[in-house]
Coordinates of C-alpha atoms in Angstrom, one line a residue:
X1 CA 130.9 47.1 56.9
X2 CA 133.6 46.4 54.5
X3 CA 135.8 42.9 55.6
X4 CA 139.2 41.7 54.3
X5 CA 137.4 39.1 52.3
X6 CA 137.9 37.2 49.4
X7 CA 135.1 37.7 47.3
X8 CA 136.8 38.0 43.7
X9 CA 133.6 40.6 42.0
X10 CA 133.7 43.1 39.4
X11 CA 133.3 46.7 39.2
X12 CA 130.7 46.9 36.5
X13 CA 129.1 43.4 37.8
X14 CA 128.1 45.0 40.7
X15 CA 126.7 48.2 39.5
X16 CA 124.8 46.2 36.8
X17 CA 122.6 44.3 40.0
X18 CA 123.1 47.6 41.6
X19 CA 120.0 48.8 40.0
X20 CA 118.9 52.4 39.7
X21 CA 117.0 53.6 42.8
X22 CA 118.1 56.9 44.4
X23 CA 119.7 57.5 41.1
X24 CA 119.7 61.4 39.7
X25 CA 118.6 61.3 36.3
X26 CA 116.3 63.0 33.7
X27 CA 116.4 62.9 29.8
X28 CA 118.1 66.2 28.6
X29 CA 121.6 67.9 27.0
X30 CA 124.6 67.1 28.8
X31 CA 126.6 69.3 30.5
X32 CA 129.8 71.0 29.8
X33 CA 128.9 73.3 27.0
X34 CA 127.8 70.0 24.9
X35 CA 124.7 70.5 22.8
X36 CA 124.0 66.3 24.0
X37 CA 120.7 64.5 23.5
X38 CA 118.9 61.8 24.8
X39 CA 121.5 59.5 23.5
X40 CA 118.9 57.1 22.3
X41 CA 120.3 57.0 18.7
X42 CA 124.3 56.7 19.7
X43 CA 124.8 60.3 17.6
X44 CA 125.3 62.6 20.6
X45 CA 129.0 62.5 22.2
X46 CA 128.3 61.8 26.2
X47 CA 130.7 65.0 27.5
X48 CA 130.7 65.3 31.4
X49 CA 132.3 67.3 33.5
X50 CA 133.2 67.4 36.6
X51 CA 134.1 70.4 38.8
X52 CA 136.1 70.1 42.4
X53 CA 137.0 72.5 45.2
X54 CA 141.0 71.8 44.3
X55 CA 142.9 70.9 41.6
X56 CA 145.8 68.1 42.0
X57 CA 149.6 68.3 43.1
X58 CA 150.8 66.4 39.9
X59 CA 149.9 63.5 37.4
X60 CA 152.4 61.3 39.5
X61 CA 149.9 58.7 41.1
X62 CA 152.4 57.6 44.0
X63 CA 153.4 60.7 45.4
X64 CA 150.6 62.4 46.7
X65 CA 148.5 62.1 49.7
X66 CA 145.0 64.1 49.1
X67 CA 141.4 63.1 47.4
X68 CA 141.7 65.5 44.9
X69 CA 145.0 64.1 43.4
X70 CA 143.7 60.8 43.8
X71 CA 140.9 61.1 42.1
X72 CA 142.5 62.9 39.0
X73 CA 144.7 60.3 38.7
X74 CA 142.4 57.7 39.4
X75 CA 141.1 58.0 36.1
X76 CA 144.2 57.1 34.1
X77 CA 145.9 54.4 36.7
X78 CA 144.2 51.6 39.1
X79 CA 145.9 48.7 41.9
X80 CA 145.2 45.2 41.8
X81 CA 141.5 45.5 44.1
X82 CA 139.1 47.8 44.0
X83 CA 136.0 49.2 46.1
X84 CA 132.3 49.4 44.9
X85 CA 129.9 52.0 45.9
X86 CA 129.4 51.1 49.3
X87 CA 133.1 50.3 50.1
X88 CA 133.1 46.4 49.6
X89 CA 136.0 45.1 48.3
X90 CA 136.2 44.1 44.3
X91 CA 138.6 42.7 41.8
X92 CA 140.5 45.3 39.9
X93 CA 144.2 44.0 38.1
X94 CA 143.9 41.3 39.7
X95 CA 140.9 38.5 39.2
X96 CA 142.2 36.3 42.4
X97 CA 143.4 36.8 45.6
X98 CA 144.7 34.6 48.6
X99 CA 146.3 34.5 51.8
X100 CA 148.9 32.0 52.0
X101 CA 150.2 29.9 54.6
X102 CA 152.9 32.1 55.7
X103 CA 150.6 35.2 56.2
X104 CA 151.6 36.6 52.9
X105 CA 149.1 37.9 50.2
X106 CA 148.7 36.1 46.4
X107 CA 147.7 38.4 43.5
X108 CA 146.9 36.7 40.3
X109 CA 146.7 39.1 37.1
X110 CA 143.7 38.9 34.9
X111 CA 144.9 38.0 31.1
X112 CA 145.9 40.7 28.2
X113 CA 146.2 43.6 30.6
X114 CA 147.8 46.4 29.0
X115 CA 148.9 50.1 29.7
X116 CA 147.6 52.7 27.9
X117 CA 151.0 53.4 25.3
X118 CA 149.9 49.3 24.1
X119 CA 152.5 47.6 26.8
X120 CA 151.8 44.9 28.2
X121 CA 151.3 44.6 32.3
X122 CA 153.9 42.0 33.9
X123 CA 154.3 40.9 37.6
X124 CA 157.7 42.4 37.8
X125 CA 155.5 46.1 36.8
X126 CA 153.0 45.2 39.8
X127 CA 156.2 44.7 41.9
X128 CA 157.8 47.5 40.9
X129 CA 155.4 50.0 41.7
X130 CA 154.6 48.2 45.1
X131 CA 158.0 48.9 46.3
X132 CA 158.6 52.4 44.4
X133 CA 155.6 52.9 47.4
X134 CA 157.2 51.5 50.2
X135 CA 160.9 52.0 50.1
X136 CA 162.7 55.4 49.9
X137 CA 165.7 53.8 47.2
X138 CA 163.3 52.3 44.8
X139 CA 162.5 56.3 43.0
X140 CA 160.9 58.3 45.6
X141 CA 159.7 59.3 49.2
X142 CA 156.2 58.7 48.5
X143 CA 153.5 60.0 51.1
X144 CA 151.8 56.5 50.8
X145 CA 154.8 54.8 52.2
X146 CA 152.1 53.9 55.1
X147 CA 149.1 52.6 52.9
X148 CA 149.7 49.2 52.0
X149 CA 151.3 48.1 55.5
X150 CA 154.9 47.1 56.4
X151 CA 155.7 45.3 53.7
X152 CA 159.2 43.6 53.3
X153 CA 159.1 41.9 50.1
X154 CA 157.6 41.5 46.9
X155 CA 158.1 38.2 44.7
X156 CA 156.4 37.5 41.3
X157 CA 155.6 34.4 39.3
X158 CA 153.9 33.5 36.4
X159 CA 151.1 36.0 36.4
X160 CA 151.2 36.2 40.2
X161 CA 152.4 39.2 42.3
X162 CA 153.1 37.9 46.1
X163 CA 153.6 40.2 49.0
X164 CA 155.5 39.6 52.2
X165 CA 155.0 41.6 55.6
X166 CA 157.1 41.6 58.5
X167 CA 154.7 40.2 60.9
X168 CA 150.9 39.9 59.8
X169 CA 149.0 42.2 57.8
X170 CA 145.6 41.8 59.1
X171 CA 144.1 44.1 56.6
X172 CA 146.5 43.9 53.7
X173 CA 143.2 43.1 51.3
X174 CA 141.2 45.9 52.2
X175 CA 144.5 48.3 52.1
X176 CA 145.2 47.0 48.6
X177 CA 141.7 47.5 47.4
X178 CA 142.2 51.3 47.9
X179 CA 146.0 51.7 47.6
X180 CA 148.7 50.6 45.5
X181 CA 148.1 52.5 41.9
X182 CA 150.6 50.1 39.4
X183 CA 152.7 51.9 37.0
X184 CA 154.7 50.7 33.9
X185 CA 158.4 50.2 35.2
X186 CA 160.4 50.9 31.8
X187 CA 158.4 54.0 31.3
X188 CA 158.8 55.5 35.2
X189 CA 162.4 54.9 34.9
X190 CA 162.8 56.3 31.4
X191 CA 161.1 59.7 32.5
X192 CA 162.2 61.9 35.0
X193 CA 159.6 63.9 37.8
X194 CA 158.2 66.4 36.0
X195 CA 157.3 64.5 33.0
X196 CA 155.8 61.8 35.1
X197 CA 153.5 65.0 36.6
X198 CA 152.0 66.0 33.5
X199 CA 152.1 62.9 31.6
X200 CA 150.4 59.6 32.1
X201 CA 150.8 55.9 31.2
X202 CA 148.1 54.0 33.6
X203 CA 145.6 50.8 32.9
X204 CA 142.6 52.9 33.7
X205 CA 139.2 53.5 31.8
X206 CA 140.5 56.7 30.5
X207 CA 143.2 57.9 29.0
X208 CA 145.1 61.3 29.2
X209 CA 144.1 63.7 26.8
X210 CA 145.1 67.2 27.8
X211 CA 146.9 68.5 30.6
X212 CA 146.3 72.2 31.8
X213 CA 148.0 72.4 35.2
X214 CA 146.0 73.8 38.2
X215 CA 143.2 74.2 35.2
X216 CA 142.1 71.5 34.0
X217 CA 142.1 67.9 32.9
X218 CA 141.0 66.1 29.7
X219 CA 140.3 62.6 29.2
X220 CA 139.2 60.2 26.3
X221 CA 138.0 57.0 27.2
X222 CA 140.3 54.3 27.0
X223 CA 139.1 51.8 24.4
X224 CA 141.2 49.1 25.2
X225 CA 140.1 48.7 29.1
X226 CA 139.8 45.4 30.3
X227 CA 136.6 46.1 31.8
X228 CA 135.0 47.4 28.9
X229 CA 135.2 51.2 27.5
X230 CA 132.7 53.7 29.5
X231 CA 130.0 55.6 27.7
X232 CA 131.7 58.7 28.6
X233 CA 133.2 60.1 25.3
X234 CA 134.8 63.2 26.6
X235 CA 136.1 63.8 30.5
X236 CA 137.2 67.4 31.9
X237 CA 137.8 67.8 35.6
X238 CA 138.9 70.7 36.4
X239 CA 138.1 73.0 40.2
X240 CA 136.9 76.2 41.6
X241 CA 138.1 76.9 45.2
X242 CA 134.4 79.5 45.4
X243 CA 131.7 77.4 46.1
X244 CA 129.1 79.6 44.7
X245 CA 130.9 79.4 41.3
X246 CA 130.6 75.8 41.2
X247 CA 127.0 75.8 41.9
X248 CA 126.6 78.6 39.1
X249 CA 128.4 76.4 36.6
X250 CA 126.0 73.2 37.5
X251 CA 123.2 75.6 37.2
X252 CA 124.1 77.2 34.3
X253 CA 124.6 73.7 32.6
X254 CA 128.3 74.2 32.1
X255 CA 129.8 71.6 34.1
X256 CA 127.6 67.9 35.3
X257 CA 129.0 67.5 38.6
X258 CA 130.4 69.4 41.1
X259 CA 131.5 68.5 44.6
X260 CA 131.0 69.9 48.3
X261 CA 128.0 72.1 47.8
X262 CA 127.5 74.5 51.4
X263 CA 124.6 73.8 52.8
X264 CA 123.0 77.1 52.2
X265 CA 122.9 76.0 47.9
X266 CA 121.2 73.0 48.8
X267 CA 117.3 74.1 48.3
X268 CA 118.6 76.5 45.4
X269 CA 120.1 73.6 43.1
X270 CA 117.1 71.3 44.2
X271 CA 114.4 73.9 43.2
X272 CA 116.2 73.8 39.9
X273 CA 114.7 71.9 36.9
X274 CA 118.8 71.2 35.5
X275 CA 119.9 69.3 38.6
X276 CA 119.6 67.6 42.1
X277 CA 121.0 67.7 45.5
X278 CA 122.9 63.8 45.8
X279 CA 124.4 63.7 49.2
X280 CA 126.2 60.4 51.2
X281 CA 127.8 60.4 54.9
X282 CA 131.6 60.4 53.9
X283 CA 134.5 58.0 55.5
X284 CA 136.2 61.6 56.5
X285 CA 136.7 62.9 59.3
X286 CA 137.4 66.7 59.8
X287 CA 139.6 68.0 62.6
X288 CA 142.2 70.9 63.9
X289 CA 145.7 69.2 64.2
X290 CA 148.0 70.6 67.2
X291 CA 151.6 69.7 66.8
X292 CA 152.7 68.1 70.0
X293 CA 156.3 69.4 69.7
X294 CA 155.6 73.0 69.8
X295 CA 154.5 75.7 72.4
X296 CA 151.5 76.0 73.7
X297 CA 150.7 72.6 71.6
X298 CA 153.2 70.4 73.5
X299 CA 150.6 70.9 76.7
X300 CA 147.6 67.9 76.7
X301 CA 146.0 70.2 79.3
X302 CA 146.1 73.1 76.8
X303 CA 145.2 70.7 73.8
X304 CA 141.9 69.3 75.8
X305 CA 141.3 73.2 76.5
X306 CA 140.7 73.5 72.9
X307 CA 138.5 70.7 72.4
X308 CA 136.5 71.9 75.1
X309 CA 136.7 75.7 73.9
X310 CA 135.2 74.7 70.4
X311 CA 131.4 74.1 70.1
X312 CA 131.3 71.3 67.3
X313 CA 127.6 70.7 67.3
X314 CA 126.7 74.5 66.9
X315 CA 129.1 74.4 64.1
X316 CA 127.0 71.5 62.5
X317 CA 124.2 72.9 63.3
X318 CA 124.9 76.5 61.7
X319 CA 127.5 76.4 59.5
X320 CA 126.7 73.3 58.1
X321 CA 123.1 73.3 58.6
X322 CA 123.5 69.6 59.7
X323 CA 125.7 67.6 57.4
X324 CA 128.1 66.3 59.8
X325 CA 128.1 63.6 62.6
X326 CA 129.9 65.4 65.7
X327 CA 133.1 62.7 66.6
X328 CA 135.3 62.0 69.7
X329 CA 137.9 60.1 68.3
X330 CA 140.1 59.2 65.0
X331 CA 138.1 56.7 64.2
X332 CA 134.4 57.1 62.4
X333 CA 131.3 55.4 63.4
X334 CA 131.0 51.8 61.8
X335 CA 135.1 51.6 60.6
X336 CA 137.0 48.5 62.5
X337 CA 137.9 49.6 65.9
X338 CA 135.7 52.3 66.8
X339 CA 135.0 52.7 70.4
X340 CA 131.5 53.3 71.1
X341 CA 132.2 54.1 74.9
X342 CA 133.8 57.7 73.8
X343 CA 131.8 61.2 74.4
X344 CA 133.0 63.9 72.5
X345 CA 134.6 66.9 74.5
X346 CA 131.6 68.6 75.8
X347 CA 131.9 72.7 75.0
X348 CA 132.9 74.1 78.1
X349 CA 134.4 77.6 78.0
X350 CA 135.0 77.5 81.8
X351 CA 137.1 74.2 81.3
X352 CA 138.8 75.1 78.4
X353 CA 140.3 79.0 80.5
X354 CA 141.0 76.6 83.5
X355 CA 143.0 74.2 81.7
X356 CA 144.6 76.8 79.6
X357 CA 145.7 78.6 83.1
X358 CA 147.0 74.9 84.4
X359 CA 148.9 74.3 81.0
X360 CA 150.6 77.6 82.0
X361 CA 150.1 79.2 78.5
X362 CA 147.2 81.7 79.2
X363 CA 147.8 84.7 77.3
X364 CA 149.2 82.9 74.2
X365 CA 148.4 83.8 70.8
X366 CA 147.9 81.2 67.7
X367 CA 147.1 81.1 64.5
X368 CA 144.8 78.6 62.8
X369 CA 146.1 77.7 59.3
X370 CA 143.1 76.8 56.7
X371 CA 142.6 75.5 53.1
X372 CA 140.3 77.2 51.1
X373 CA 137.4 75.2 49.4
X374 CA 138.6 71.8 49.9
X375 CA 136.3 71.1 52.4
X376 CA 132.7 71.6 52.2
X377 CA 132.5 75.0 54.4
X378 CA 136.3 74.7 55.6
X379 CA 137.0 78.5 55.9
X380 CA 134.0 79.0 57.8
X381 CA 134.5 75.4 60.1
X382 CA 137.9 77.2 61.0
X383 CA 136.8 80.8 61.3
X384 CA 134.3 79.9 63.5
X385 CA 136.2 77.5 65.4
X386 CA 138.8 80.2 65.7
X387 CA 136.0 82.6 66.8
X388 CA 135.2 80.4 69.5
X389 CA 138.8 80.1 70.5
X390 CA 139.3 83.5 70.9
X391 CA 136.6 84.2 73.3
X392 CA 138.0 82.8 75.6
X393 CA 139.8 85.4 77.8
X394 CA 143.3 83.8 78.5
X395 CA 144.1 82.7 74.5
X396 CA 143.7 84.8 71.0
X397 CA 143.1 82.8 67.9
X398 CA 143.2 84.2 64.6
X399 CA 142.7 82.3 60.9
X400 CA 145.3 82.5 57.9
X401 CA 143.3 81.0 55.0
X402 CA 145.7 79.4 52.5
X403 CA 145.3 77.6 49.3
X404 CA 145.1 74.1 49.9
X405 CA 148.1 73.3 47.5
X406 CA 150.0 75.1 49.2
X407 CA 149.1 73.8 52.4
X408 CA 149.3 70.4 51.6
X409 CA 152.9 70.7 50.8
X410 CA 153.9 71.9 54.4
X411 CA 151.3 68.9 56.1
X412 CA 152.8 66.5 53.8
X413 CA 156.7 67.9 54.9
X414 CA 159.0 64.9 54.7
X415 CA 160.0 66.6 58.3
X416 CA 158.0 67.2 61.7
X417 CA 160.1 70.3 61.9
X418 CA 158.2 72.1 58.5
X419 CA 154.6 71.2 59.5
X420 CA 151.9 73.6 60.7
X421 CA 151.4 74.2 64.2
X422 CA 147.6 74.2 63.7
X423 CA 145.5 73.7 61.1
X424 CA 142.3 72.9 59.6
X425 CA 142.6 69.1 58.2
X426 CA 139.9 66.5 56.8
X427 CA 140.9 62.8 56.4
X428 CA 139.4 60.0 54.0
X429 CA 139.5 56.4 55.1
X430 CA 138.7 54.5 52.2
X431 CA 140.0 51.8 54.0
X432 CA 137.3 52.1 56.6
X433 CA 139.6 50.5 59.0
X434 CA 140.9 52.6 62.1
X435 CA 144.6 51.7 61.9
X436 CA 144.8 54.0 58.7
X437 CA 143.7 57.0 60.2
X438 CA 145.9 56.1 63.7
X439 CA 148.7 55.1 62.2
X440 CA 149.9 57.7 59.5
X441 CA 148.5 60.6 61.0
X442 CA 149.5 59.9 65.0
X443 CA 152.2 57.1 65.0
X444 CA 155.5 58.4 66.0
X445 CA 156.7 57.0 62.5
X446 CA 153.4 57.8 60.6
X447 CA 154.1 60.0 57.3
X448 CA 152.0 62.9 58.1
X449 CA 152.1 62.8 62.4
X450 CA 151.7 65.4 64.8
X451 CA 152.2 63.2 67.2
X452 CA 155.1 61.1 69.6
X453 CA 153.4 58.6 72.0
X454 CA 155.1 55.1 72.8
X455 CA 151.6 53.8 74.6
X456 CA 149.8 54.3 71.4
X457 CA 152.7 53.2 69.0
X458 CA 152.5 50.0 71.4
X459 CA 149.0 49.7 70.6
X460 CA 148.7 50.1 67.0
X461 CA 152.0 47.6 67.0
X462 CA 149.8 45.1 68.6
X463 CA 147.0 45.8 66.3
X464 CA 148.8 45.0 63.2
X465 CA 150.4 42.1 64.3
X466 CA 147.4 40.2 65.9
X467 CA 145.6 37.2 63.3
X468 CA 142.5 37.3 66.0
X469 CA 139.9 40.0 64.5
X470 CA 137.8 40.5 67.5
X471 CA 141.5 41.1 69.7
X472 CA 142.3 43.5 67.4
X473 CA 139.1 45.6 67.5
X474 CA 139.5 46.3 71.2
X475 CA 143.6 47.4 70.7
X476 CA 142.0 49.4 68.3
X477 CA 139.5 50.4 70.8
X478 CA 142.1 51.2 73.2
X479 CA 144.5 53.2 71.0
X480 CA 141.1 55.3 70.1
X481 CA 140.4 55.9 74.0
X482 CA 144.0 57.2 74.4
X483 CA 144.1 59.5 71.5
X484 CA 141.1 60.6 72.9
X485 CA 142.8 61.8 75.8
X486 CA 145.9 62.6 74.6
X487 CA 144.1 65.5 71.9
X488 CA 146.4 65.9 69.2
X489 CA 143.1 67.3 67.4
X490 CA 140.5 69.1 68.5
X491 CA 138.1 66.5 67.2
X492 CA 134.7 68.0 64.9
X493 CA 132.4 66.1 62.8
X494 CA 132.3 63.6 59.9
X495 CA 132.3 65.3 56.6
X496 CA 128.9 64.7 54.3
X497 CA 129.8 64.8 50.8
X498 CA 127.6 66.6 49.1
X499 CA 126.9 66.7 45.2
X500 CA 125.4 68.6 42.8
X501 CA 124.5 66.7 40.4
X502 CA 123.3 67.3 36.4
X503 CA 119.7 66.0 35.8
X504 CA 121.4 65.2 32.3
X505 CA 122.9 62.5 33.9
X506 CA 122.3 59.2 36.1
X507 CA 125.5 58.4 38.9
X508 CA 125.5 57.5 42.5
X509 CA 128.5 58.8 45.0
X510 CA 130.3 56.5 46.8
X511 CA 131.1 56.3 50.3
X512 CA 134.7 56.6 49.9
X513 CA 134.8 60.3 48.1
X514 CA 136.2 58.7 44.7
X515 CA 134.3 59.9 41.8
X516 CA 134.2 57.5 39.4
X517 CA 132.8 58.5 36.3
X518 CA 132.9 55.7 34.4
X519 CA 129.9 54.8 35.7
X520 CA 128.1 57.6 35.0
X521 CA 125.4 57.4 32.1
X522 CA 123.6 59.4 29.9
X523 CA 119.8 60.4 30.4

């Protein structure tokens, strides 16, 4: 399990011990339309590419809150820690870390950093971006305002960044090893929104080379990277909401990767001889959000109805022909604070029209909202779901199916007011901590809540501002058991991510969704 440790390691120094077992990789072409080669003699240009389900919202790396975005962006900019494969924390910017006497948090900046226009990375950068995050007058209401903790200060020194919290920040090293991209001050400030969206100045190990929005992405490897420049010569990322088209363009050696392959494509892309089936349990967990503030959502006896009207393991079972983990709670299996003393809402139809008639809402019609292909299976998650719903004889339940960028904009609403009723949502915690799934998504201040509870803000209060590790598991246990109850989701499975991945190629998925592919190599 990842830990708030200390252990100052490099990216590329752990994949080089990380060996090659389990790795997918024969000698061929590459991908992507490139004639390639076995790259052998260095003549061959490595081109990979790398199809999603969804595009991104914008080049800005601060002010967005899904995968997608994040890894598109991830590309060009990076925060002062990092993860590896497994989810262990690992330098990034910075090449030391601390926690001082006062409970604050010490970054020291490696040496001859630089962005990618030639600038030079300074403290005051690091603690300008940290705060362009956190407070709303620095630039921007940023979605991540909940990712690095409640920080109320930033100081810098000579090559040192140093954070201040209001209370302790228990995990402010593993948030910081997955949040906290840094940007070049002069050059955010010089440029307004929309250039800032389709233009990028980062410190990552590629640089920007095209832009196509809601098309495509180019990248050229960034030469000047502190970690060294990846093999990768030529980077396009670019998405296909239709499954099936992804898996025809990784079988018709057009694209090297491609991402959430259903279930029913698995035996046909591992019975090719151009690529392999490379799947890993994910830290997401999938669920239907019910806003508490609205009819018939505002009822817990109606919101447990639903959780008991949904059969979740049927679902893995059939729609997902078993990639998923059925759940009972926010928090995933083997992430700090999970409760092991939870069942999951047994499917009970009988329950779920008796608590319905209790709530005093039987008769009511909703509408499950959905994204389309962001997911692996979403649309058929929620239409069965929904189907499920709708048997039951005292509540109708139909599915709108909506493009996830447009979605995303109403969940991510700076107001409760504009957000869905009900809808199909997945959550990555690449912290792999339970606080940062509790905490933005059901906190009464959390930045994408659909919830208003003082006995779990109490909790999660007391979770953050304990120093005692083992105390603050069982708060965390606690505030798990009582959202739980209180069912602001109708709670379904953990999300396997599942790859298809080019035999032309060698590259192992990590547990946190981020697909990293500078590590990818040529076979």
């Amino acid at each position: 399990m990842p830990t708030d440790n200390d252990d100052h390691v490099d990216r590329r120094t752990v994949l080089k011990y990380a060996g090659t077992a389990g790795a997918v990789g024969l000698a061929g072409c590459s991908g992507n339309g490139g004639d390639g080669g076995d790259g052998s003699d260095g003549g061959d240009a490595f081109e990979l590419g790398v199809t999603m389900g969804q595009m991104d919202s914008g080049l800005d790396p601060q002010d967005h809150a899904e995968t997608n975005t994040e890894i598109i962006v991830g590309q060009l900019y990076e925060g002062l820690l990092d993860r590896d494969k497994q989810g262990g924390i690992i330098a990034g910017l910075a090449e030391e870390w601390e926690r001082t006497d006062d409970g604050s948090v010490r970054f020291v900046l490696r040496d001859g950093l630089t962005f990618h226009n030639g600038d030079e990375v300074t403290p005051e950068d690091v603690r300008y971006s940290i705060r362009r995050i956190v407070f709303e007058d620095v630039g921007i209401v940023s979605p991540q305002s909940n990712d690095l903790g409640s920080v109320s200060e930033v100081t810098t020194g000579d090559g040192q960044v140093t954070v201040s919290f209001e209370g302790y920040n228990p995990i402010a090293f593993q948030l910081f090893a997955t949040n906290g991209p840094v940007m070049q001050q002069s050059w955010v400030e010089e440029n307004g929104g929309d250039y800032i969206n389709r233009n990028a100045n980062g410190t990552g190990p590629f640089r920007l080379s095209e832009y196509d929005s809601g098309n495509q992405v180019v990248y050229e490897p960034n030469e000047e990277y502190w970690d060294g420049a990846p093999a990768v010569d030529e980077l396009t990322m670019s998405a296909s909401s239709e499954s099936s088209t992804r898996v025809n363009q990784l079988l018709a050696e057009e694209t090297d990767i491609v991402t959430n392959v259903p279930p029913n494509e698995v035996s046909r892309v591992n019975s090719s001889d151009v690529a392999t089936i490379n799947s890993v349990a994910s830290a997401r967990i999938i669920f239907l959000q019910m806003r508490y503030d609205v009819e018939p959502f505002s009822s817990q006896q109606f919101r447990q109805a639903m959780n008991h009207a949904v059969d979740v393991e049927s679902i893995i079972e059939n729609v997902l022909n078993g990639f998923g983990n059925v759940t009972a709670q926010p928090t995933l299996d083997g992430h700090v604070g999970y409760n092991p003393d939870i069942d999951p809402y047994p499917y009970d139809p009988d329950e779920a029209e008796r608590l319905v008639e209790e709530s005093g809402h039987a008769g009511v019609e909703i509408t499950l909202e959905t994204p389309i292909g962001r997911y692996l299976r979403d649309v058929e998650i929620a239409q069965a779901a929904a189907s499920q719903i709708d048997s039951l004889s005292n509540v109708s339940c139909e599915v709108e199916q909506r493009e996830f960028s447009s979605l995303v904009q109403d969940v991510t609403a700076p107001d409760i007011e504009d957000r869905p009723h009900f809808n199909l949502l997945g959550w990555g915690n690449g912290e792999f901590d339970g606080s940062q799934t509790l905490t933005p998504l059901l906190s009464s201040s959390g930045a994408l809540t659909v919830l208003e509870n003082e006995e779990l803000d109490g909790l999660l209060t007391d979770a953050e501002a304990t120093e005692d590790p083992d105390e603050r598991v069982e708060i965390l246990q606690q505030a798990n058991q009582l959202a739980h109850d209180l069912a602001p989701w109708v709670f379904m499975h953990q999300q396997f991510s599942v790859y298809g991945v080019s035999n032309d190629i060698s590259w192992e998925p990590r547990a946190d969704e981020f697909i990293d592919p500078d590590t990818a190599t040529q076979q």
